[in-house]
Amino acid sequence: MIAYLSESVCRARFKPAHQDPSFAELLVTNAEQITAAIARRFASGARSIFVLRPTDF
């Protein structure tokens, strides 16, 4: 199973560093939280893959 993590999901879930960040800035400033969320999925035995895709430009 593949779970797509789109730009809109990232913007809703992760707090931006400033008012209007680009998608790349959002990923960089929240890289630790995104990595931790993916690690938790694998640690729990979930059989899914997160794929980042900027769909909301």
Short mmCIF file of N, CA and C in Angstrom, two decimals:
data_model
loop_
_atom_site.label_atom_id
_atom_site.label_comp_id
_atom_site.label_asym_id
_atom_site.label_seq_id
_atom_site.Cartn_x
_atom_site.Cartn_y
_atom_site.Cartn_z
N MET A 1 0.85 -1.18 0.00
CA MET A 1 0.00 0.00 0.00
C MET A 1 0.89 1.24 0.00
N ILE A 2 0.56 2.20 -0.81
CA ILE A 2 1.31 3.44 -0.88
C ILE A 2 0.44 4.57 -0.35
N ALA A 3 0.96 5.32 0.61
CA ALA A 3 0.26 6.47 1.16
C ALA A 3 0.91 7.73 0.61
N TYR A 4 0.18 8.47 -0.17
CA TYR A 4 0.72 9.69 -0.77
C TYR A 4 0.63 10.83 0.23
N LEU A 5 1.72 11.51 0.42
CA LEU A 5 1.79 12.64 1.33
C LEU A 5 1.91 13.89 0.46
N SER A 6 0.78 14.47 0.13
CA SER A 6 0.77 15.61 -0.80
C SER A 6 1.13 16.90 -0.07
N GLU A 7 1.32 17.93 -0.84
CA GLU A 7 1.66 19.23 -0.26
C GLU A 7 0.57 19.70 0.69
N SER A 8 -0.70 19.52 0.32
CA SER A 8 -1.78 20.00 1.18
C SER A 8 -1.80 19.26 2.52
N VAL A 9 -1.49 17.97 2.51
CA VAL A 9 -1.43 17.20 3.75
C VAL A 9 -0.27 17.69 4.61
N CYS A 10 0.89 17.91 3.98
CA CYS A 10 2.05 18.42 4.72
C CYS A 10 1.74 19.78 5.34
N ARG A 11 1.10 20.64 4.57
CA ARG A 11 0.80 21.98 5.08
C ARG A 11 -0.21 21.91 6.23
N ALA A 12 -1.13 20.97 6.18
CA ALA A 12 -2.12 20.83 7.25
C ALA A 12 -1.51 20.20 8.50
N ARG A 13 -0.57 19.29 8.31
CA ARG A 13 -0.04 18.52 9.44
C ARG A 13 1.17 19.15 10.11
N PHE A 14 2.03 19.78 9.33
CA PHE A 14 3.28 20.29 9.87
C PHE A 14 3.28 21.81 9.93
N LYS A 15 3.80 22.34 11.02
CA LYS A 15 3.79 23.79 11.24
C LYS A 15 4.88 24.46 10.40
N PRO A 16 4.52 25.45 9.62
CA PRO A 16 5.52 26.15 8.81
C PRO A 16 6.41 27.05 9.66
N ALA A 17 7.62 27.30 9.16
CA ALA A 17 8.57 28.16 9.86
C ALA A 17 8.16 29.63 9.78
N HIS A 18 7.48 30.00 8.71
CA HIS A 18 6.98 31.37 8.56
C HIS A 18 5.66 31.35 7.81
N GLN A 19 5.10 32.50 7.55
CA GLN A 19 3.72 32.62 7.04
C GLN A 19 3.44 31.87 5.74
N ASP A 20 4.30 32.00 4.74
CA ASP A 20 4.02 31.41 3.43
C ASP A 20 5.25 30.68 2.87
N PRO A 21 5.59 29.53 3.45
CA PRO A 21 6.78 28.81 2.98
C PRO A 21 6.52 28.07 1.67
N SER A 22 7.57 27.84 0.92
CA SER A 22 7.44 26.98 -0.26
C SER A 22 7.33 25.54 0.23
N PHE A 23 6.92 24.63 -0.65
CA PHE A 23 6.80 23.22 -0.28
C PHE A 23 8.16 22.67 0.12
N ALA A 24 9.21 23.04 -0.59
CA ALA A 24 10.57 22.57 -0.27
C ALA A 24 10.98 23.04 1.13
N GLU A 25 10.69 24.30 1.45
CA GLU A 25 11.01 24.82 2.79
C GLU A 25 10.24 24.06 3.86
N LEU A 26 8.99 23.76 3.58
CA LEU A 26 8.16 23.03 4.54
C LEU A 26 8.75 21.65 4.82
N LEU A 27 9.22 20.97 3.77
CA LEU A 27 9.82 19.65 3.95
C LEU A 27 11.12 19.73 4.73
N VAL A 28 11.94 20.72 4.41
CA VAL A 28 13.24 20.86 5.09
C VAL A 28 13.05 21.20 6.56
N THR A 29 12.18 22.15 6.87
CA THR A 29 12.01 22.58 8.25
C THR A 29 11.30 21.53 9.10
N ASN A 30 10.62 20.59 8.47
CA ASN A 30 9.91 19.55 9.21
C ASN A 30 10.46 18.16 8.92
N ALA A 31 11.68 18.09 8.40
CA ALA A 31 12.26 16.81 8.01
C ALA A 31 12.33 15.81 9.16
N GLU A 32 12.68 16.28 10.36
CA GLU A 32 12.76 15.38 11.50
C GLU A 32 11.40 14.78 11.83
N GLN A 33 10.35 15.60 11.83
CA GLN A 33 9.02 15.09 12.14
C GLN A 33 8.53 14.13 11.06
N ILE A 34 8.80 14.44 9.80
CA ILE A 34 8.38 13.57 8.71
C ILE A 34 9.12 12.24 8.79
N THR A 35 10.43 12.30 9.03
CA THR A 35 11.23 11.08 9.16
C THR A 35 10.75 10.24 10.33
N ALA A 36 10.45 10.88 11.46
CA ALA A 36 9.97 10.16 12.64
C ALA A 36 8.62 9.49 12.37
N ALA A 37 7.73 10.18 11.65
CA ALA A 37 6.42 9.60 11.33
C ALA A 37 6.58 8.36 10.46
N ILE A 38 7.49 8.43 9.49
CA ILE A 38 7.74 7.28 8.61
C ILE A 38 8.36 6.14 9.42
N ALA A 39 9.31 6.45 10.30
CA ALA A 39 9.96 5.43 11.13
C ALA A 39 8.94 4.73 12.03
N ARG A 40 7.99 5.50 12.59
CA ARG A 40 6.95 4.90 13.43
C ARG A 40 6.09 3.93 12.64
N ARG A 41 5.79 4.28 11.38
CA ARG A 41 4.98 3.39 10.53
C ARG A 41 5.69 2.05 10.33
N PHE A 42 6.99 2.11 10.05
CA PHE A 42 7.74 0.87 9.83
C PHE A 42 7.90 0.09 11.13
N ALA A 43 8.13 0.78 12.26
CA ALA A 43 8.31 0.12 13.55
C ALA A 43 7.03 -0.59 13.99
N SER A 44 5.89 -0.05 13.60
CA SER A 44 4.62 -0.65 14.00
C SER A 44 4.22 -1.81 13.09
N GLY A 45 5.04 -2.07 12.09
CA GLY A 45 4.75 -3.18 11.18
C GLY A 45 3.80 -2.82 10.06
N ALA A 46 3.53 -1.54 9.89
CA ALA A 46 2.64 -1.11 8.81
C ALA A 46 3.27 -1.46 7.47
N ARG A 47 2.45 -1.90 6.56
CA ARG A 47 2.95 -2.28 5.24
C ARG A 47 2.57 -1.23 4.21
N SER A 48 3.04 -0.05 4.45
CA SER A 48 2.75 1.03 3.51
C SER A 48 4.00 1.87 3.31
N ILE A 49 4.02 2.59 2.23
CA ILE A 49 5.14 3.44 1.88
C ILE A 49 4.62 4.86 1.71
N PHE A 50 5.33 5.83 2.26
CA PHE A 50 4.97 7.22 2.04
C PHE A 50 5.69 7.73 0.81
N VAL A 51 4.97 8.39 -0.05
CA VAL A 51 5.55 9.01 -1.24
C VAL A 51 5.20 10.49 -1.20
N LEU A 52 6.22 11.32 -1.22
CA LEU A 52 5.99 12.76 -1.22
C LEU A 52 5.76 13.23 -2.64
N ARG A 53 4.70 13.98 -2.84
CA ARG A 53 4.48 14.54 -4.18
C ARG A 53 3.81 15.90 -4.06
N PRO A 54 4.43 16.91 -4.63
CA PRO A 54 3.83 18.25 -4.59
C PRO A 54 2.74 18.37 -5.64
N THR A 55 1.50 18.21 -5.23
CA THR A 55 0.38 18.20 -6.19
C THR A 55 -0.40 19.50 -6.20
N ASP A 56 -0.14 20.38 -5.27
CA ASP A 56 -0.99 21.55 -5.10
C ASP A 56 -0.31 22.85 -5.50
N PHE A 57 0.26 22.89 -6.67
CA PHE A 57 0.93 24.12 -7.12
C PHE A 57 -0.02 24.93 -7.97
#
